[in-house]
PQR file with spaces between the fields and no chain letter, atoms N, CA, C, O and H, PARSE charges and radii, in Angstrom:
ATOM       1  N    MET     1      22.600  -26.542   14.139 -0.4000 1.5000
ATOM       2  CA   MET     1      21.460  -25.806   14.720 -0.0000 2.0000
ATOM       3  C    MET     1      21.808  -24.317   14.769  0.5500 1.7000
ATOM       4  O    MET     1      22.541  -23.864   15.648 -0.5500 1.4000
ATOM       5  N    GLY     2      21.278  -23.586   13.829 -0.4000 1.5000
ATOM       6  CA   GLY     2      21.546  -22.150   13.802 -0.0000 2.0000
ATOM       7  C    GLY     2      20.635  -21.410   14.761  0.5500 1.7000
ATOM       8  O    GLY     2      19.668  -21.976   15.270 -0.5500 1.4000
ATOM       9  H    GLY     2      20.682  -23.954   13.115  0.4000 1.0000
ATOM      10  N    PRO     3      20.940  -20.154   15.007 -0.5600 1.5000
ATOM      11  CA   PRO     3      20.098  -19.347   15.907  0.2800 2.0000
ATOM      12  C    PRO     3      18.710  -19.145   15.310  0.5500 1.7000
ATOM      13  O    PRO     3      18.565  -18.959   14.102 -0.5500 1.4000
ATOM      14  N    ILE     4      17.704  -19.183   16.159 -0.4000 1.5000
ATOM      15  CA   ILE     4      16.324  -19.011   15.691 -0.0000 2.0000
ATOM      16  C    ILE     4      16.089  -17.535   15.375  0.5500 1.7000
ATOM      17  O    ILE     4      16.218  -16.674   16.245 -0.5500 1.4000
ATOM      18  H    ILE     4      17.822  -19.335   17.140  0.4000 1.0000
ATOM      19  N    GLN     5      15.743  -17.256   14.118 -0.4000 1.5000
ATOM      20  CA   GLN     5      15.503  -15.868   13.719 -0.0000 2.0000
ATOM      21  C    GLN     5      14.044  -15.496   13.988  0.5500 1.7000
ATOM      22  O    GLN     5      13.137  -16.224   13.585 -0.5500 1.4000
ATOM      23  H    GLN     5      15.638  -17.955   13.411  0.4000 1.0000
ATOM      24  N    PRO     6      13.815  -14.375   14.664 -0.5600 1.5000
ATOM      25  CA   PRO     6      12.433  -13.941   14.925  0.2800 2.0000
ATOM      26  C    PRO     6      11.762  -13.521   13.626  0.5500 1.7000
ATOM      27  O    PRO     6      12.445  -13.121   12.683 -0.5500 1.4000
ATOM      28  N    PRO     7      10.442  -13.605   13.560 -0.5600 1.5000
ATOM      29  CA   PRO     7       9.724  -13.202   12.341  0.2800 2.0000
ATOM      30  C    PRO     7       9.950  -11.731   12.036  0.5500 1.7000
ATOM      31  O    PRO     7       9.805  -10.878   12.911 -0.5500 1.4000
ATOM      32  N    THR     8      10.303  -11.438   10.799 -0.4000 1.5000
ATOM      33  CA   THR     8      10.597  -10.050   10.431 -0.0000 2.0000
ATOM      34  C    THR     8       9.290   -9.298   10.207  0.5500 1.7000
ATOM      35  O    THR     8       8.821   -9.162    9.077 -0.5500 1.4000
ATOM      36  H    THR     8      10.421  -12.131   10.088  0.4000 1.0000
ATOM      37  N    GLN     9       8.717   -8.818   11.290 -0.4000 1.5000
ATOM      38  CA   GLN     9       7.469   -8.045   11.202 -0.0000 2.0000
ATOM      39  C    GLN     9       7.715   -6.659   11.794  0.5500 1.7000
ATOM      40  O    GLN     9       7.821   -6.503   13.011 -0.5500 1.4000
ATOM      41  H    GLN     9       9.098   -8.928   12.208  0.4000 1.0000
ATOM      42  N    GLU    10       7.803   -5.662   10.925 -0.4000 1.5000
ATOM      43  CA   GLU    10       8.034   -4.307   11.412 -0.0000 2.0000
ATOM      44  C    GLU    10       6.763   -3.768   12.066  0.5500 1.7000
ATOM      45  O    GLU    10       5.656   -4.085   11.629 -0.5500 1.4000
ATOM      46  H    GLU    10       7.717   -5.789    9.937  0.4000 1.0000
ATOM      47  N    PRO    11       6.917   -2.959   13.105 -0.5600 1.5000
ATOM      48  CA   PRO    11       5.733   -2.396   13.776  0.2800 2.0000
ATOM      49  C    PRO    11       4.953   -1.483   12.834  0.5500 1.7000
ATOM      50  O    PRO    11       5.530   -0.655   12.129 -0.5500 1.4000
ATOM      51  N    VAL    12       3.651   -1.647   12.836 -0.4000 1.5000
ATOM      52  CA   VAL    12       2.801   -0.848   11.943 -0.0000 2.0000
ATOM      53  C    VAL    12       2.684    0.560   12.511  0.5500 1.7000
ATOM      54  O    VAL    12       1.986    0.779   13.501 -0.5500 1.4000
ATOM      55  H    VAL    12       3.182   -2.320   13.409  0.4000 1.0000
ATOM      56  N    GLN    13       3.372    1.520   11.881 -0.4000 1.5000
ATOM      57  CA   GLN    13       3.360    2.893   12.385 -0.0000 2.0000
ATOM      58  C    GLN    13       2.221    3.696   11.747  0.5500 1.7000
ATOM      59  O    GLN    13       1.339    4.196   12.446 -0.5500 1.4000
ATOM      60  H    GLN    13       3.939    1.342   11.076  0.4000 1.0000
ATOM      61  N    SER    14       2.248    3.815   10.413 -0.4000 1.5000
ATOM      62  CA   SER    14       1.206    4.609    9.747 -0.0000 2.0000
ATOM      63  C    SER    14       0.290    3.695    8.936  0.5500 1.7000
ATOM      64  O    SER    14      -0.908    3.614    9.204 -0.5500 1.4000
ATOM      65  H    SER    14       2.964    3.409    9.846  0.4000 1.0000
ATOM      66  N    SER    15       0.855    3.010    7.947 -0.4000 1.5000
ATOM      67  CA   SER    15       0.055    2.087    7.141 -0.0000 2.0000
ATOM      68  C    SER    15       0.952    0.974    6.628  0.5500 1.7000
ATOM      69  O    SER    15       2.066    1.249    6.181 -0.5500 1.4000
ATOM      70  H    SER    15       1.829    3.075    7.729  0.4000 1.0000
ATOM      71  N    PRO    16       0.508   -0.256    6.677 -0.5600 1.5000
ATOM      72  CA   PRO    16       1.361   -1.387    6.284  0.2800 2.0000
ATOM      73  C    PRO    16       1.616   -1.456    4.781  0.5500 1.7000
ATOM      74  O    PRO    16       2.560   -2.119    4.351 -0.5500 1.4000
ATOM      75  N    GLU    17       0.790   -0.782    3.973 -0.4000 1.5000
ATOM      76  CA   GLU    17       0.959   -0.896    2.520 -0.0000 2.0000
ATOM      77  C    GLU    17       2.222   -0.176    2.045  0.5500 1.7000
ATOM      78  O    GLU    17       2.782   -0.518    1.003 -0.5500 1.4000
ATOM      79  H    GLU    17       0.023   -0.243    4.323  0.4000 1.0000
ATOM      80  N    ILE    18       2.677    0.844    2.829 -0.4000 1.5000
ATOM      81  CA   ILE    18       3.862    1.592    2.401 -0.0000 2.0000
ATOM      82  C    ILE    18       5.113    0.734    2.573  0.5500 1.7000
ATOM      83  O    ILE    18       6.018    0.796    1.742 -0.5500 1.4000
ATOM      84  H    ILE    18       2.222    1.122    3.675  0.4000 1.0000
ATOM      85  N    ASN    19       5.178   -0.064    3.639 -0.4000 1.5000
ATOM      86  CA   ASN    19       6.364   -0.877    3.914 -0.0000 2.0000
ATOM      87  C    ASN    19       6.236   -2.262    3.296  0.5500 1.7000
ATOM      88  O    ASN    19       6.572   -3.260    3.934 -0.5500 1.4000
ATOM      89  H    ASN    19       4.442   -0.115    4.315  0.4000 1.0000
ATOM      90  N    VAL    20       5.749   -2.332    2.046 -0.4000 1.5000
ATOM      91  CA   VAL    20       5.624   -3.638    1.374 -0.0000 2.0000
ATOM      92  C    VAL    20       6.178   -3.508   -0.040  0.5500 1.7000
ATOM      93  O    VAL    20       5.410   -3.454   -1.001 -0.5500 1.4000
ATOM      94  H    VAL    20       5.477   -1.522    1.527  0.4000 1.0000
ATOM      95  N    PRO    21       7.516   -3.457   -0.179 -0.5600 1.5000
ATOM      96  CA   PRO    21       8.108   -3.302   -1.512  0.2800 2.0000
ATOM      97  C    PRO    21       8.103   -4.589   -2.316  0.5500 1.7000
ATOM      98  O    PRO    21       8.407   -4.560   -3.509 -0.5500 1.4000
ATOM      99  N    GLN    22       7.766   -5.723   -1.704 -0.4000 1.5000
ATOM     100  CA   GLN    22       7.829   -7.005   -2.409 -0.0000 2.0000
ATOM     101  C    GLN    22       6.613   -7.189   -3.314  0.5500 1.7000
ATOM     102  O    GLN    22       6.759   -7.582   -4.471 -0.5500 1.4000
ATOM     103  H    GLN    22       7.519   -5.748   -0.735  0.4000 1.0000
ATOM     104  N    SER    23       5.418   -6.910   -2.801 -0.4000 1.5000
ATOM     105  CA   SER    23       4.206   -7.152   -3.589 -0.0000 2.0000
ATOM     106  C    SER    23       3.952   -5.968   -4.516  0.5500 1.7000
ATOM     107  O    SER    23       3.815   -4.836   -4.052 -0.5500 1.4000
ATOM     108  H    SER    23       5.299   -6.591   -1.861  0.4000 1.0000
ATOM     109  N    LYS    24       3.888   -6.220   -5.822 -0.4000 1.5000
ATOM     110  CA   LYS    24       3.680   -5.145   -6.790 -0.0000 2.0000
ATOM     111  C    LYS    24       2.213   -4.765   -6.969  0.5500 1.7000
ATOM     112  O    LYS    24       1.948   -3.618   -7.330 -0.5500 1.4000
ATOM     113  H    LYS    24       3.999   -7.140   -6.199  0.4000 1.0000
ATOM     114  N    PRO    25       1.236   -5.658   -6.739 -0.5600 1.5000
ATOM     115  CA   PRO    25      -0.177   -5.295   -6.937  0.2800 2.0000
ATOM     116  C    PRO    25      -0.610   -4.077   -6.134  0.5500 1.7000
ATOM     117  O    PRO    25      -1.611   -3.447   -6.476 -0.5500 1.4000
ATOM     118  N    ASN    26       0.133   -3.723   -5.055 -0.4000 1.5000
ATOM     119  CA   ASN    26      -0.243   -2.539   -4.283 -0.0000 2.0000
ATOM     120  C    ASN    26      -0.163   -1.289   -5.159  0.5500 1.7000
ATOM     121  O    ASN    26      -0.982   -0.380   -5.024 -0.5500 1.4000
ATOM     122  H    ASN    26       0.946   -4.235   -4.778  0.4000 1.0000
ATOM     123  N    TYR    27       0.826   -1.244   -6.061 -0.4000 1.5000
ATOM     124  CA   TYR    27       0.933   -0.086   -6.947 -0.0000 2.0000
ATOM     125  C    TYR    27      -0.307    0.010   -7.832  0.5500 1.7000
ATOM     126  O    TYR    27      -0.827    1.101   -8.062 -0.5500 1.4000
ATOM     127  H    TYR    27       1.492   -1.982   -6.171  0.4000 1.0000
ATOM     128  N    LEU    28      -0.776   -1.129   -8.323 -0.4000 1.5000
ATOM     129  CA   LEU    28      -1.989   -1.122   -9.155 -0.0000 2.0000
ATOM     130  C    LEU    28      -3.170   -0.611   -8.348  0.5500 1.7000
ATOM     131  O    LEU    28      -3.982    0.162   -8.855 -0.5500 1.4000
ATOM     132  H    LEU    28      -0.354   -2.016   -8.135  0.4000 1.0000
ATOM     133  N    ILE    29      -3.273   -1.042   -7.083 -0.4000 1.5000
ATOM     134  CA   ILE    29      -4.388   -0.587   -6.240 -0.0000 2.0000
ATOM     135  C    ILE    29      -4.292    0.917   -6.030  0.5500 1.7000
ATOM     136  O    ILE    29      -5.305    1.616   -6.085 -0.5500 1.4000
ATOM     137  H    ILE    29      -2.613   -1.671   -6.671  0.4000 1.0000
ATOM     138  N    VAL    30      -3.079    1.426   -5.790 -0.4000 1.5000
ATOM     139  CA   VAL    30      -2.907    2.873   -5.585 -0.0000 2.0000
ATOM     140  C    VAL    30      -3.293    3.629   -6.847  0.5500 1.7000
ATOM     141  O    VAL    30      -3.967    4.657   -6.772 -0.5500 1.4000
ATOM     142  H    VAL    30      -2.257    0.859   -5.746  0.4000 1.0000
ATOM     143  N    ILE    31      -2.873    3.129   -8.006 -0.4000 1.5000
ATOM     144  CA   ILE    31      -3.207    3.805   -9.268 -0.0000 2.0000
ATOM     145  C    ILE    31      -4.717    3.800   -9.484  0.5500 1.7000
ATOM     146  O    ILE    31      -5.288    4.802   -9.913 -0.5500 1.4000
ATOM     147  H    ILE    31      -2.326    2.295   -8.067  0.4000 1.0000
ATOM     148  N    ILE    32      -5.365    2.670   -9.188 -0.4000 1.5000
ATOM     149  CA   ILE    32      -6.820    2.592   -9.366 -0.0000 2.0000
ATOM     150  C    ILE    32      -7.517    3.591   -8.444  0.5500 1.7000
ATOM     151  O    ILE    32      -8.452    4.278   -8.856 -0.5500 1.4000
ATOM     152  H    ILE    32      -4.901    1.855   -8.839  0.4000 1.0000
ATOM     153  N    PHE    33      -7.049    3.668   -7.180 -0.4000 1.5000
ATOM     154  CA   PHE    33      -7.676    4.614   -6.252 -0.0000 2.0000
ATOM     155  C    PHE    33      -7.436    6.053   -6.709  0.5500 1.7000
ATOM     156  O    PHE    33      -8.322    6.896   -6.571 -0.5500 1.4000
ATOM     157  H    PHE    33      -6.289    3.109   -6.845  0.4000 1.0000
ATOM     158  N    LEU    34      -6.258    6.344   -7.249 -0.4000 1.5000
ATOM     159  CA   LEU    34      -5.987    7.694   -7.739 -0.0000 2.0000
ATOM     160  C    LEU    34      -6.919    8.031   -8.895  0.5500 1.7000
ATOM     161  O    LEU    34      -7.477    9.127   -8.945 -0.5500 1.4000
ATOM     162  H    LEU    34      -5.539    5.659   -7.362  0.4000 1.0000
ATOM     163  N    VAL    35      -7.092    7.088   -9.830 -0.4000 1.5000
ATOM     164  CA   VAL    35      -7.977    7.339  -10.977 -0.0000 2.0000
ATOM     165  C    VAL    35      -9.409    7.547  -10.494  0.5500 1.7000
ATOM     166  O    VAL    35     -10.099    8.453  -10.960 -0.5500 1.4000
ATOM     167  H    VAL    35      -6.639    6.197   -9.789  0.4000 1.0000
ATOM     168  N    LEU    36      -9.856    6.706   -9.558 -0.4000 1.5000
ATOM     169  CA   LEU    36     -11.224    6.859   -9.042 -0.0000 2.0000
ATOM     170  C    LEU    36     -11.372    8.203   -8.331  0.5500 1.7000
ATOM     171  O    LEU    36     -12.401    8.865   -8.465 -0.5500 1.4000
ATOM     172  H    LEU    36      -9.296    5.969   -9.179  0.4000 1.0000
ATOM     173  N    GLY    37     -10.359    8.605   -7.582 -0.4000 1.5000
ATOM     174  CA   GLY    37     -10.415    9.893   -6.882 -0.0000 2.0000
ATOM     175  C    GLY    37     -10.493   11.045   -7.867  0.5500 1.7000
ATOM     176  O    GLY    37     -11.259   11.986   -7.663 -0.5500 1.4000
ATOM     177  H    GLY    37      -9.523    8.067   -7.473  0.4000 1.0000
ATOM     178  N    ILE    38      -9.702   10.980   -8.939 -0.4000 1.5000
ATOM     179  CA   ILE    38      -9.729   12.049   -9.946 -0.0000 2.0000
ATOM     180  C    ILE    38     -11.095   12.094  -10.620  0.5500 1.7000
ATOM     181  O    ILE    38     -11.639   13.175  -10.846 -0.5500 1.4000
ATOM     182  H    ILE    38      -9.080   10.215   -9.105  0.4000 1.0000
ATOM     183  N    ILE    39     -11.653   10.932  -10.941 -0.4000 1.5000
ATOM     184  CA   ILE    39     -12.971   10.899  -11.582 -0.0000 2.0000
ATOM     185  C    ILE    39     -14.025   11.489  -10.643  0.5500 1.7000
ATOM     186  O    ILE    39     -14.892   12.249  -11.073 -0.5500 1.4000
ATOM     187  H    ILE    39     -11.211   10.054  -10.756  0.4000 1.0000
ATOM     188  N    LEU    40     -13.944   11.134   -9.359 -0.4000 1.5000
ATOM     189  CA   LEU    40     -14.920   11.672   -8.405 -0.0000 2.0000
ATOM     190  C    LEU    40     -14.762   13.184   -8.283  0.5500 1.7000
ATOM     191  O    LEU    40     -15.760   13.904   -8.243 -0.5500 1.4000
ATOM     192  H    LEU    40     -13.239   10.517   -9.009  0.4000 1.0000
ATOM     193  N    LEU    41     -13.526   13.677   -8.222 -0.4000 1.5000
ATOM     194  CA   LEU    41     -13.311   15.125   -8.116 -0.0000 2.0000
ATOM     195  C    LEU    41     -13.851   15.832   -9.353  0.5500 1.7000
ATOM     196  O    LEU    41     -14.518   16.860   -9.231 -0.5500 1.4000
ATOM     197  H    LEU    41     -12.716   13.092   -8.254  0.4000 1.0000
ATOM     198  N    THR    42     -13.576   15.304  -10.533 -0.4000 1.5000
ATOM     199  CA   THR    42     -14.058   15.951  -11.759 -0.0000 2.0000
ATOM     200  C    THR    42     -15.581   15.910  -11.820  0.5500 1.7000
ATOM     201  O    THR    42     -16.206   16.866  -12.279 -0.5500 1.4000
ATOM     202  H    THR    42     -13.034   14.470  -10.632  0.4000 1.0000
ATOM     203  N    SER    43     -16.187   14.808  -11.361 -0.4000 1.5000
ATOM     204  CA   SER    43     -17.650   14.713  -11.401 -0.0000 2.0000
ATOM     205  C    SER    43     -18.268   15.688  -10.396  0.5500 1.7000
ATOM     206  O    SER    43     -19.349   16.225  -10.638 -0.5500 1.4000
ATOM     207  H    SER    43     -15.679   14.032  -10.988  0.4000 1.0000
ATOM     208  N    ILE    44     -17.582   15.919   -9.266 -0.4000 1.5000
ATOM     209  CA   ILE    44     -18.132   16.854   -8.266 -0.0000 2.0000
ATOM     210  C    ILE    44     -17.956   18.294   -8.750  0.5500 1.7000
ATOM     211  O    ILE    44     -18.861   19.115   -8.601 -0.5500 1.4000
ATOM     212  H    ILE    44     -16.704   15.483   -9.070  0.4000 1.0000
ATOM     213  N    ILE    45     -16.786   18.600   -9.330 -0.4000 1.5000
ATOM     214  CA   ILE    45     -16.526   19.976   -9.767 -0.0000 2.0000
ATOM     215  C    ILE    45     -17.443   20.330  -10.930  0.5500 1.7000
ATOM     216  O    ILE    45     -18.095   21.374  -10.919 -0.5500 1.4000
ATOM     217  H    ILE    45     -16.051   17.933   -9.450  0.4000 1.0000
ATOM     218  N    PHE    46     -17.491   19.458  -11.933 -0.4000 1.5000
ATOM     219  CA   PHE    46     -18.320   19.758  -13.107 -0.0000 2.0000
ATOM     220  C    PHE    46     -19.723   19.236  -12.876  0.5500 1.7000
ATOM     221  O    PHE    46     -20.586   19.383  -13.740 -0.5500 1.4000
ATOM     222  H    PHE    46     -16.962   18.610  -11.941  0.4000 1.0000
């Protein structure tokens, strides 16, 4: 009977997506949001 380990849940300080190095799809979501942001900026400027 080993010691019971508490669930490893870090306190959410700013945003939980930054402290998630295991799941890679977050990078895809960030890239998609960056592309959409650039398209919106270019459409607003021009």
